[in-house]
mmCIF file of C-alpha atoms in Angstrom:
data_model
loop_
_atom_site.group_PDB
_atom_site.id
_atom_site.type_symbol
_atom_site.label_atom_id
_atom_site.label_comp_id
_atom_site.label_asym_id
_atom_site.label_seq_id
_atom_site.Cartn_x
_atom_site.Cartn_y
_atom_site.Cartn_z
ATOM 1 C CA MET H 1 2.963 -27.588 12.448
ATOM 2 C CA GLN H 2 4.803 -25.197 10.142
ATOM 3 C CA SER H 3 5.136 -25.646 6.420
ATOM 4 C CA LEU H 4 8.492 -25.859 4.699
ATOM 5 C CA ALA H 5 10.337 -22.593 4.038
ATOM 6 C CA VAL H 6 8.634 -22.009 0.681
ATOM 7 C CA PRO H 7 9.139 -18.640 -1.051
ATOM 8 C CA PRO H 8 6.288 -16.114 -1.161
ATOM 9 C CA GLY H 9 3.552 -16.707 -3.696
ATOM 10 C CA PRO H 10 1.794 -14.037 -5.795
ATOM 11 C CA VAL H 11 -1.458 -13.727 -3.785
ATOM 12 C CA MET H 12 -2.188 -11.458 -0.801
ATOM 13 C CA VAL H 13 -5.191 -12.471 1.314
ATOM 14 C CA ASP H 14 -6.830 -11.212 4.497
ATOM 15 C CA VAL H 15 -8.124 -12.717 7.749
ATOM 16 C CA GLN H 16 -11.491 -12.199 9.366
ATOM 17 C CA GLY H 17 -10.928 -11.602 13.065
ATOM 18 C CA THR H 18 -8.534 -10.793 15.879
ATOM 19 C CA GLN H 19 -6.913 -14.233 15.846
ATOM 20 C CA LEU H 20 -6.435 -16.916 13.227
ATOM 21 C CA THR H 21 -8.850 -19.770 12.699
ATOM 22 C CA GLN H 22 -7.560 -23.199 11.735
ATOM 23 C CA ARG H 23 -8.992 -22.721 8.234
ATOM 24 C CA GLU H 24 -7.081 -19.449 7.873
ATOM 25 C CA LYS H 25 -3.831 -21.077 8.960
ATOM 26 C CA GLU H 26 -4.328 -23.671 6.235
ATOM 27 C CA ARG H 27 -5.039 -20.934 3.679
ATOM 28 C CA LEU H 28 -1.917 -19.002 4.662
ATOM 29 C CA ARG H 29 0.217 -22.130 4.158
ATOM 30 C CA HIS H 30 -0.910 -22.420 0.534
ATOM 31 C CA PRO H 31 2.170 -21.969 -1.693
ATOM 32 C CA LEU H 32 0.396 -19.326 -3.815
ATOM 33 C CA VAL H 33 -0.017 -17.059 -0.767
ATOM 34 C CA GLY H 34 2.754 -14.539 -0.200
ATOM 35 C CA ALA H 35 1.284 -11.892 2.089
ATOM 36 C CA VAL H 36 -1.571 -10.921 4.403
ATOM 37 C CA ILE H 37 -3.408 -7.591 4.544
ATOM 38 C CA LEU H 38 -5.022 -6.443 7.796
ATOM 39 C CA PHE H 39 -8.090 -4.255 8.355
ATOM 40 C CA ALA H 40 -9.714 -2.398 11.250
ATOM 41 C CA ARG H 41 -11.670 -5.535 12.169
ATOM 42 C CA ASN H 42 -8.367 -7.245 12.992
ATOM 43 C CA TYR H 43 -7.506 -4.732 15.718
ATOM 44 C CA GLU H 44 -8.531 -4.373 19.358
ATOM 45 C CA SER H 45 -5.321 -3.288 21.070
ATOM 46 C CA PRO H 46 -1.568 -3.195 20.451
ATOM 47 C CA GLU H 47 -1.161 -6.348 22.551
ATOM 48 C CA GLN H 48 -3.818 -8.253 20.588
ATOM 49 C CA LEU H 49 -2.437 -7.045 17.231
ATOM 50 C CA SER H 50 1.074 -8.096 18.235
ATOM 51 C CA ALA H 51 -0.228 -11.571 19.108
ATOM 52 C CA LEU H 52 -2.055 -11.825 15.755
ATOM 53 C CA THR H 53 0.988 -10.808 13.714
ATOM 54 C CA ARG H 54 3.150 -13.300 15.631
ATOM 55 C CA GLU H 55 0.607 -15.977 14.792
ATOM 56 C CA ILE H 56 0.698 -15.046 11.105
ATOM 57 C CA HIS H 57 4.502 -14.910 10.980
ATOM 58 C CA GLU H 58 4.743 -18.330 12.652
ATOM 59 C CA VAL H 59 2.460 -20.031 10.136
ATOM 60 C CA ARG H 60 5.371 -20.431 7.710
ATOM 61 C CA LYS H 61 9.096 -20.823 8.230
ATOM 62 C CA ALA H 62 9.717 -18.042 5.718
ATOM 63 C CA PRO H 63 7.331 -15.472 7.261
ATOM 64 C CA LEU H 64 4.588 -13.948 5.160
ATOM 65 C CA LEU H 65 4.664 -10.191 4.553
ATOM 66 C CA ILE H 66 2.023 -8.491 6.736
ATOM 67 C CA ALA H 67 0.607 -5.325 5.154
ATOM 68 C CA VAL H 68 -2.045 -2.729 5.913
ATOM 69 C CA ASP H 69 -3.643 0.315 4.267
ATOM 70 C CA HIS H 70 -2.489 2.873 6.815
ATOM 71 C CA GLU H 71 -2.004 6.363 5.341
ATOM 72 C CA GLY H 72 -3.337 8.690 8.013
ATOM 73 C CA GLY H 73 -6.561 10.686 7.776
ATOM 74 C CA ARG H 74 -9.614 8.702 6.761
ATOM 75 C CA VAL H 75 -7.574 5.703 5.619
ATOM 76 C CA GLN H 76 -6.006 4.537 8.863
ATOM 77 C CA ARG H 77 -6.971 1.067 10.049
ATOM 78 C CA PHE H 78 -5.752 1.365 13.645
ATOM 79 C CA LYS H 79 -6.364 4.640 15.485
ATOM 80 C CA THR H 80 -7.560 3.773 18.993
ATOM 81 C CA ASN H 81 -6.095 2.282 22.171
ATOM 82 C CA GLY H 82 -2.711 3.917 21.789
ATOM 83 C CA PHE H 83 -2.306 4.416 18.039
ATOM 84 C CA THR H 84 -1.767 8.040 17.016
ATOM 85 C CA HIS H 85 -4.585 9.401 14.843
ATOM 86 C CA LEU H 86 -2.536 10.912 12.018
ATOM 87 C CA PRO H 87 -3.617 13.769 9.726
ATOM 88 C CA GLY H 88 -4.612 13.231 6.119
ATOM 89 C CA MET H 89 -1.964 14.037 3.545
ATOM 90 C CA ARG H 90 -3.860 17.086 2.264
ATOM 91 C CA GLU H 91 -3.198 18.699 5.657
ATOM 92 C CA LEU H 92 0.530 18.307 5.055
ATOM 93 C CA GLY H 93 0.041 19.922 1.655
ATOM 94 C CA CYS H 94 -1.719 22.865 3.317
ATOM 95 C CA TYR H 95 1.152 23.136 5.789
ATOM 96 C CA TRP H 96 3.536 23.199 2.824
ATOM 97 C CA GLU H 97 1.735 26.314 1.529
ATOM 98 C CA LYS H 98 2.662 28.109 4.779
ATOM 99 C CA ASP H 99 6.129 26.665 5.447
ATOM 100 C CA PRO H 100 7.562 24.166 2.934
ATOM 101 C CA GLN H 101 10.657 23.149 4.886
ATOM 102 C CA SER H 102 8.740 22.615 8.109
ATOM 103 C CA ALA H 103 6.177 20.552 6.200
ATOM 104 C CA ILE H 104 8.961 18.272 4.953
ATOM 105 C CA ARG H 105 10.214 17.799 8.514
ATOM 106 C CA ALA H 106 6.691 17.138 9.807
ATOM 107 C CA ALA H 107 6.019 14.581 7.066
ATOM 108 C CA THR H 108 9.138 12.634 8.013
ATOM 109 C CA GLU H 109 8.353 12.736 11.728
ATOM 110 C CA LEU H 110 4.724 11.671 11.306
ATOM 111 C CA ALA H 111 5.647 8.865 8.926
ATOM 112 C CA TYR H 112 8.135 7.622 11.514
ATOM 113 C CA VAL H 113 5.330 7.552 14.091
ATOM 114 C CA MET H 114 3.101 5.658 11.647
ATOM 115 C CA ALA H 115 5.718 3.041 10.836
ATOM 116 C CA ALA H 116 7.050 2.749 14.403
ATOM 117 C CA GLU H 117 3.591 1.996 15.816
ATOM 118 C CA LEU H 118 2.895 -0.567 13.095
ATOM 119 C CA ARG H 119 6.269 -2.256 13.434
ATOM 120 C CA ALA H 120 5.999 -2.365 17.230
ATOM 121 C CA CYS H 121 2.898 -4.522 16.648
ATOM 122 C CA GLY H 122 4.536 -6.759 14.048
ATOM 123 C CA VAL H 123 3.131 -5.164 10.862
ATOM 124 C CA ASP H 124 5.780 -5.154 8.121
ATOM 125 C CA PHE H 125 4.506 -2.853 5.382
ATOM 126 C CA THR H 126 1.990 -0.136 4.555
ATOM 127 C CA PHE H 127 0.358 0.826 1.259
ATOM 128 C CA ALA H 128 1.372 4.488 1.486
ATOM 129 C CA PRO H 129 1.903 7.187 0.338
ATOM 130 C CA VAL H 130 -0.793 8.217 -2.137
ATOM 131 C CA LEU H 131 0.878 9.942 -5.108
ATOM 132 C CA ASP H 132 -2.340 10.944 -6.874
ATOM 133 C CA LEU H 133 -2.677 14.637 -7.668
ATOM 134 C CA ASP H 134 -5.491 16.599 -6.014
ATOM 135 C CA TYR H 135 -7.674 17.850 -8.876
ATOM 136 C CA GLY H 136 -10.534 18.424 -6.445
ATOM 137 C CA VAL H 137 -12.890 15.982 -8.210
ATOM 138 C CA SER H 138 -12.089 12.413 -7.084
ATOM 139 C CA GLN H 139 -14.581 10.848 -4.697
ATOM 140 C CA VAL H 140 -12.138 8.253 -3.390
ATOM 141 C CA ILE H 141 -8.867 10.233 -3.302
ATOM 142 C CA GLY H 142 -9.875 13.646 -1.974
ATOM 143 C CA SER H 143 -7.985 14.534 1.205
ATOM 144 C CA ARG H 144 -5.699 11.531 0.766
ATOM 145 C CA SER H 145 -3.702 13.527 -1.795
ATOM 146 C CA PHE H 146 -0.924 15.909 -0.761
ATOM 147 C CA HIS H 147 -1.418 18.569 -3.429
ATOM 148 C CA ARG H 148 -2.246 19.411 -7.033
ATOM 149 C CA ASP H 149 1.396 20.158 -7.917
ATOM 150 C CA PRO H 150 3.418 17.001 -8.734
ATOM 151 C CA LYS H 151 6.570 18.683 -7.398
ATOM 152 C CA VAL H 152 4.964 19.145 -3.981
ATOM 153 C CA VAL H 153 3.545 15.614 -4.054
ATOM 154 C CA SER H 154 6.971 14.162 -4.865
ATOM 155 C CA THR H 155 8.766 16.198 -2.211
ATOM 156 C CA LEU H 156 6.330 15.388 0.593
ATOM 157 C CA ALA H 157 6.102 11.745 -0.508
ATOM 158 C CA ARG H 158 9.884 11.473 -0.349
ATOM 159 C CA ALA H 159 9.749 12.816 3.219
ATOM 160 C CA ILE H 160 7.059 10.270 4.124
ATOM 161 C CA ILE H 161 9.129 7.460 2.594
ATOM 162 C CA GLN H 162 12.162 8.588 4.607
ATOM 163 C CA GLY H 163 10.144 8.536 7.835
ATOM 164 C CA LEU H 164 8.865 5.043 7.117
ATOM 165 C CA CYS H 165 12.389 3.909 6.310
ATOM 166 C CA LEU H 166 13.726 5.251 9.620
ATOM 167 C CA ALA H 167 11.500 2.685 11.335
ATOM 168 C CA GLY H 168 12.567 -0.024 8.875
ATOM 169 C CA MET H 169 9.392 -0.018 6.774
ATOM 170 C CA ALA H 170 9.098 0.048 2.974
ATOM 171 C CA ALA H 171 6.630 2.281 1.116
ATOM 172 C CA CYS H 172 4.179 1.801 -1.757
ATOM 173 C CA GLY H 173 3.155 4.618 -4.118
ATOM 174 C CA LYS H 174 -0.391 4.531 -5.453
ATOM 175 C CA HIS H 175 -2.330 4.644 -7.753
ATOM 176 C CA PHE H 176 -0.134 4.563 -10.879
ATOM 177 C CA PRO H 177 -0.297 6.464 -13.202
ATOM 178 C CA GLY H 178 -2.889 8.589 -11.344
ATOM 179 C CA HIS H 179 -6.418 8.296 -9.945
ATOM 180 C CA GLY H 180 -7.000 11.928 -8.979
ATOM 181 C CA PHE H 181 -8.386 13.225 -12.298
ATOM 182 C CA VAL H 182 -11.499 11.004 -12.433
ATOM 183 C CA GLU H 183 -14.545 11.487 -10.232
ATOM 184 C CA ALA H 184 -15.703 7.853 -9.983
ATOM 185 C CA ASP H 185 -14.631 5.605 -7.099
ATOM 186 C CA SER H 186 -13.037 2.406 -8.450
ATOM 187 C CA HIS H 187 -14.381 0.493 -5.433
ATOM 188 C CA LEU H 188 -17.892 1.068 -6.804
ATOM 189 C CA ALA H 189 -17.491 1.885 -10.508
ATOM 190 C CA ILE H 190 -15.143 1.553 -13.480
ATOM 191 C CA PRO H 191 -13.474 4.978 -13.804
ATOM 192 C CA VAL H 192 -12.401 6.174 -17.251
ATOM 193 C CA ASP H 193 -9.777 8.894 -17.768
ATOM 194 C CA GLU H 194 -9.953 10.296 -21.309
ATOM 195 C CA ARG H 195 -6.647 12.200 -21.254
ATOM 196 C CA THR H 196 -3.781 11.477 -23.623
ATOM 197 C CA LEU H 197 -0.629 9.653 -22.608
ATOM 198 C CA ASP H 198 1.394 12.872 -22.788
ATOM 199 C CA GLU H 199 -1.050 14.693 -20.511
ATOM 200 C CA ILE H 200 -0.846 11.917 -17.908
ATOM 201 C CA MET H 201 2.916 11.481 -18.109
ATOM 202 C CA ASN H 202 3.542 15.233 -17.836
ATOM 203 C CA GLU H 203 1.408 15.546 -14.701
ATOM 204 C CA ASP H 204 0.225 12.512 -12.722
ATOM 205 C CA ALA H 205 3.066 10.106 -13.512
ATOM 206 C CA LEU H 206 5.853 12.574 -12.667
ATOM 207 C CA PRO H 207 6.198 11.488 -8.993
ATOM 208 C CA TYR H 208 6.894 7.913 -10.112
ATOM 209 C CA GLN H 209 9.464 9.126 -12.614
ATOM 210 C CA TRP H 210 11.194 11.366 -10.069
ATOM 211 C CA LEU H 211 11.200 8.901 -7.145
ATOM 212 C CA GLY H 212 12.102 5.600 -8.858
ATOM 213 C CA ASP H 213 12.473 2.206 -7.184
ATOM 214 C CA MET H 214 15.584 3.192 -5.196
ATOM 215 C CA VAL H 215 13.314 5.503 -3.161
ATOM 216 C CA LEU H 216 9.894 3.927 -3.741
ATOM 217 C CA PRO H 217 10.219 0.126 -3.479
ATOM 218 C CA ALA H 218 6.611 -0.707 -4.439
ATOM 219 C CA VAL H 219 3.841 0.661 -6.654
ATOM 220 C CA MET H 220 0.117 -0.069 -6.960
ATOM 221 C CA PRO H 221 -1.569 0.681 -10.317
ATOM 222 C CA ALA H 222 -5.041 2.201 -10.498
ATOM 223 C CA HIS H 223 -8.237 0.362 -11.435
ATOM 224 C CA VAL H 224 -8.765 3.132 -14.001
ATOM 225 C CA ILE H 225 -9.074 2.778 -17.785
ATOM 226 C CA TYR H 226 -7.137 5.292 -19.891
ATOM 227 C CA PRO H 227 -8.621 4.489 -23.334
ATOM 228 C CA LYS H 228 -6.260 6.744 -25.286
ATOM 229 C CA VAL H 229 -3.423 4.509 -23.985
ATOM 230 C CA ASP H 230 -5.013 1.055 -23.486
ATOM 231 C CA ASN H 231 -8.501 -0.391 -23.118
ATOM 232 C CA SER H 232 -7.620 -2.299 -19.921
ATOM 233 C CA PRO H 233 -7.318 -0.771 -16.437
ATOM 234 C CA ALA H 234 -3.705 0.139 -15.648
ATOM 235 C CA GLY H 235 -3.164 -2.845 -13.353
ATOM 236 C CA PHE H 236 -4.258 -5.254 -16.099
ATOM 237 C CA SER H 237 -2.299 -3.529 -18.860
ATOM 238 C CA ARG H 238 1.099 -4.655 -20.166
ATOM 239 C CA LYS H 239 1.314 -1.262 -21.831
ATOM 240 C CA TRP H 240 1.167 0.515 -18.464
ATOM 241 C CA VAL H 241 3.065 -1.957 -16.287
ATOM 242 C CA GLN H 242 5.680 -3.329 -18.677
ATOM 243 C CA ASP H 243 6.136 -0.710 -21.393
ATOM 244 C CA ILE H 244 5.677 2.488 -19.398
ATOM 245 C CA LEU H 245 6.428 1.712 -15.732
ATOM 246 C CA ARG H 246 9.126 -0.918 -16.168
ATOM 247 C CA ARG H 247 10.809 0.202 -19.401
ATOM 248 C CA GLN H 248 10.113 3.908 -19.916
ATOM 249 C CA LEU H 249 10.376 4.852 -16.225
ATOM 250 C CA VAL H 250 13.010 2.152 -15.536
ATOM 251 C CA TYR H 251 11.138 0.937 -12.466
ATOM 252 C CA ASN H 252 12.263 -2.337 -10.872
ATOM 253 C CA GLY H 253 10.341 -2.342 -7.588
ATOM 254 C CA ALA H 254 7.400 -4.545 -6.619
ATOM 255 C CA VAL H 255 4.058 -3.966 -8.344
ATOM 256 C CA PHE H 256 0.841 -4.873 -6.479
ATOM 257 C CA SER H 257 -2.574 -5.033 -8.070
ATOM 258 C CA ASP H 258 -5.269 -3.093 -6.280
ATOM 259 C CA ASP H 259 -7.965 -5.228 -4.638
ATOM 260 C CA LEU H 260 -9.348 -7.612 -7.273
ATOM 261 C CA THR H 261 -12.791 -7.637 -5.628
ATOM 262 C CA MET H 262 -13.331 -3.937 -6.414
ATOM 263 C CA GLU H 263 -15.819 -2.978 -9.132
ATOM 264 C CA GLY H 264 -13.023 -1.378 -11.136
ATOM 265 C CA ALA H 265 -11.490 -4.847 -11.588
ATOM 266 C CA SER H 266 -14.694 -6.488 -12.840
ATOM 267 C CA VAL H 267 -13.935 -5.745 -16.498
ATOM 268 C CA ALA H 268 -11.367 -8.568 -16.505
ATOM 269 C CA GLY H 269 -13.879 -11.333 -15.656
ATOM 270 C CA ASP H 270 -14.086 -13.668 -12.655
ATOM 271 C CA ILE H 271 -11.550 -13.691 -9.827
ATOM 272 C CA VAL H 272 -9.183 -16.066 -11.621
ATOM 273 C CA ALA H 273 -9.332 -14.070 -14.862
ATOM 274 C CA ARG H 274 -8.659 -10.868 -12.903
ATOM 275 C CA ALA H 275 -5.627 -12.344 -11.156
ATOM 276 C CA GLN H 276 -4.315 -13.839 -14.380
ATOM 277 C CA ALA H 277 -4.724 -10.517 -16.180
ATOM 278 C CA ALA H 278 -2.857 -8.601 -13.470
ATOM 279 C CA LEU H 279 -0.035 -11.137 -13.215
ATOM 280 C CA ASN H 280 0.304 -11.411 -16.989
ATOM 281 C CA ALA H 281 0.454 -7.606 -17.183
ATOM 282 C CA GLY H 282 3.483 -7.677 -14.901
ATOM 283 C CA CYS H 283 2.150 -7.331 -11.349
ATOM 284 C CA ASP H 284 4.216 -9.258 -8.809
ATOM 285 C CA MET H 285 1.344 -9.800 -6.378
ATOM 286 C CA VAL H 286 -2.465 -9.572 -6.488
ATOM 287 C CA LEU H 287 -4.791 -8.637 -3.616
ATOM 288 C CA VAL H 288 -8.049 -10.416 -2.741
ATOM 289 C CA CYS H 289 -9.755 -8.593 0.142
ATOM 290 C CA ASN H 290 -12.926 -9.217 2.170
ATOM 291 C CA ARG H 291 -13.964 -12.275 0.158
ATOM 292 C CA PRO H 292 -12.394 -15.443 1.609
ATOM 293 C CA ASP H 293 -14.600 -17.505 -0.705
ATOM 294 C CA LEU H 294 -13.012 -15.829 -3.735
ATOM 295 C CA ALA H 295 -9.540 -16.166 -2.197
ATOM 296 C CA ASP H 296 -10.102 -19.906 -1.861
ATOM 297 C CA GLU H 297 -11.431 -20.135 -5.407
ATOM 298 C CA LEU H 298 -8.369 -18.315 -6.706
ATOM 299 C CA LEU H 299 -5.922 -20.474 -4.741
ATOM 300 C CA GLU H 300 -7.646 -23.605 -6.026
ATOM 301 C CA ARG H 301 -7.810 -22.609 -9.692
ATOM 302 C CA LEU H 302 -4.927 -20.215 -10.402
ATOM 303 C CA GLU H 303 -2.130 -21.688 -12.491
ATOM 304 C CA PHE H 304 0.825 -19.345 -12.274
ATOM 305 C CA ALA H 305 4.518 -19.805 -11.549
ATOM 306 C CA ILE H 306 5.950 -16.761 -9.804
ATOM 307 C CA THR H 307 9.310 -15.626 -11.179
ATOM 308 C CA SER H 308 12.499 -15.350 -9.166
ATOM 309 C CA GLU H 309 12.491 -11.596 -9.908
ATOM 310 C CA SER H 310 9.040 -11.206 -8.340
ATOM 311 C CA ILE H 311 10.063 -13.244 -5.302
ATOM 312 C CA GLU H 312 13.103 -11.022 -4.805
ATOM 313 C CA ARG H 313 11.033 -7.826 -5.126
ATOM 314 C CA ILE H 314 8.523 -9.053 -2.527
ATOM 315 C CA GLN H 315 11.226 -10.235 -0.141
ATOM 316 C CA ARG H 316 12.920 -6.821 -0.314
ATOM 317 C CA LEU H 317 9.816 -5.343 1.321
ATOM 318 C CA MET H 318 10.295 -7.373 4.498
ATOM 319 C CA PRO H 319 11.937 -5.407 7.334
ATOM 320 C CA ALA H 320 15.649 -6.167 7.484
ATOM 321 C CA MET H 321 15.997 -5.592 11.235
ATOM 322 C CA PRO H 322 13.853 -6.323 14.306
ATOM 323 C CA PHE H 323 12.071 -3.434 16.012
ATOM 324 C CA MET H 324 11.211 -2.551 19.608
ATOM 325 C CA ASN H 325 7.945 -3.781 21.116
ATOM 326 C CA TRP H 326 4.996 -1.549 21.997
ATOM 327 C CA GLU H 327 6.006 -1.039 25.631
ATOM 328 C CA ALA H 328 9.538 0.004 24.686
ATOM 329 C CA LEU H 329 8.206 2.316 21.970
ATOM 330 C CA GLN H 330 6.082 4.263 24.455
ATOM 331 C CA LEU H 331 9.224 5.044 26.484
ATOM 332 C CA ASN H 332 11.331 5.930 23.460
ATOM 333 C CA LYS H 333 12.205 9.656 23.354
ATOM 334 C CA ARG H 334 12.725 9.685 19.583
ATOM 335 C CA TYR H 335 9.164 8.414 19.115
ATOM 336 C CA GLN H 336 7.742 10.838 21.692
ATOM 337 C CA ASP H 337 9.409 13.792 19.978
ATOM 338 C CA ALA H 338 8.176 12.698 16.542
ATOM 339 C CA ARG H 339 4.651 12.227 17.871
ATOM 340 C CA ALA H 340 4.587 15.838 19.065
ATOM 341 C CA PHE H 341 4.763 17.040 15.446
ATOM 342 C CA ARG H 342 1.119 16.054 14.955
ATOM 343 C CA HIS H 343 0.096 19.177 16.861
ATOM 344 C CA LYS H 344 1.859 21.371 14.290
ATOM 345 C CA ILE H 345 -0.457 20.036 11.592
ATOM 346 C CA VAL H 346 -3.845 19.640 13.296
ATOM 347 C CA SER H 347 -5.416 21.058 16.408
ATOM 348 C CA GLU H 348 -7.113 18.709 18.847
#
């Protein structure tokens, strides 16, 4: 039995296996839920993934947004049984050093492959591209970054966004204003970046300024504290989200918190305090990953009325048009030609 066509709520949750349990269906019908994020554990084959996404979309009359962290390189949730194993973004940056224009073309083609394969299995949205600059020190960013130069990052990111868009998929830039300068991994620690606001805005934040929400429809702030700007991590900071991102950079796209179960989020308190802090800072949606117990606690205790502006931003991320299925994709010449570009970037 489907729920009424309620609008999306402000919480993104995950599921544990390759098909939904009855308890998960009930959780996904909760009015505070607005999206689902998938992981490698949710994938066996394109056919199974397609069945799972159909199940998720059918849970509510207004389908939930289905997202995944799928960037290429070491952050790619599905890369077997037909999915193309895509290069990390640093490899595109290296290609840029040899042939900038060809690197732009390759980025667009490979992003089309990424989005086409996801969409053919019913996935709506990916948290990519990474816009962090490659300072050569970050444990968690590393090869996920295109380049040290913000101009190169912006140019290649724009090409990635175009490729995603050609398959009808929206993009998300992360991790605003920049995670590349600090060594610590926010999954395991609370990173602190001691630079001034001017230093950050004149380097790391430039891709967000140059791309804007007309090109980049969603942003994810970093679980990093920049004490010379604010004592809260960026995703919990009205200074970063409202004053700088929304007003100074005139950004009107969706803003997602990073995963609230990460160590970098622990400074805000328990799961409800973390979600409240992110939403009060101006995030449109918060993520709770790999802890269904905490997701249930949040859904039971959170008191928050999502705004019509946030609902509209989230709904804009849903694909506007249907896409071909997996079988049709494999026969599609446009996809086959785009897939061949992988060999220009990496050797088997």
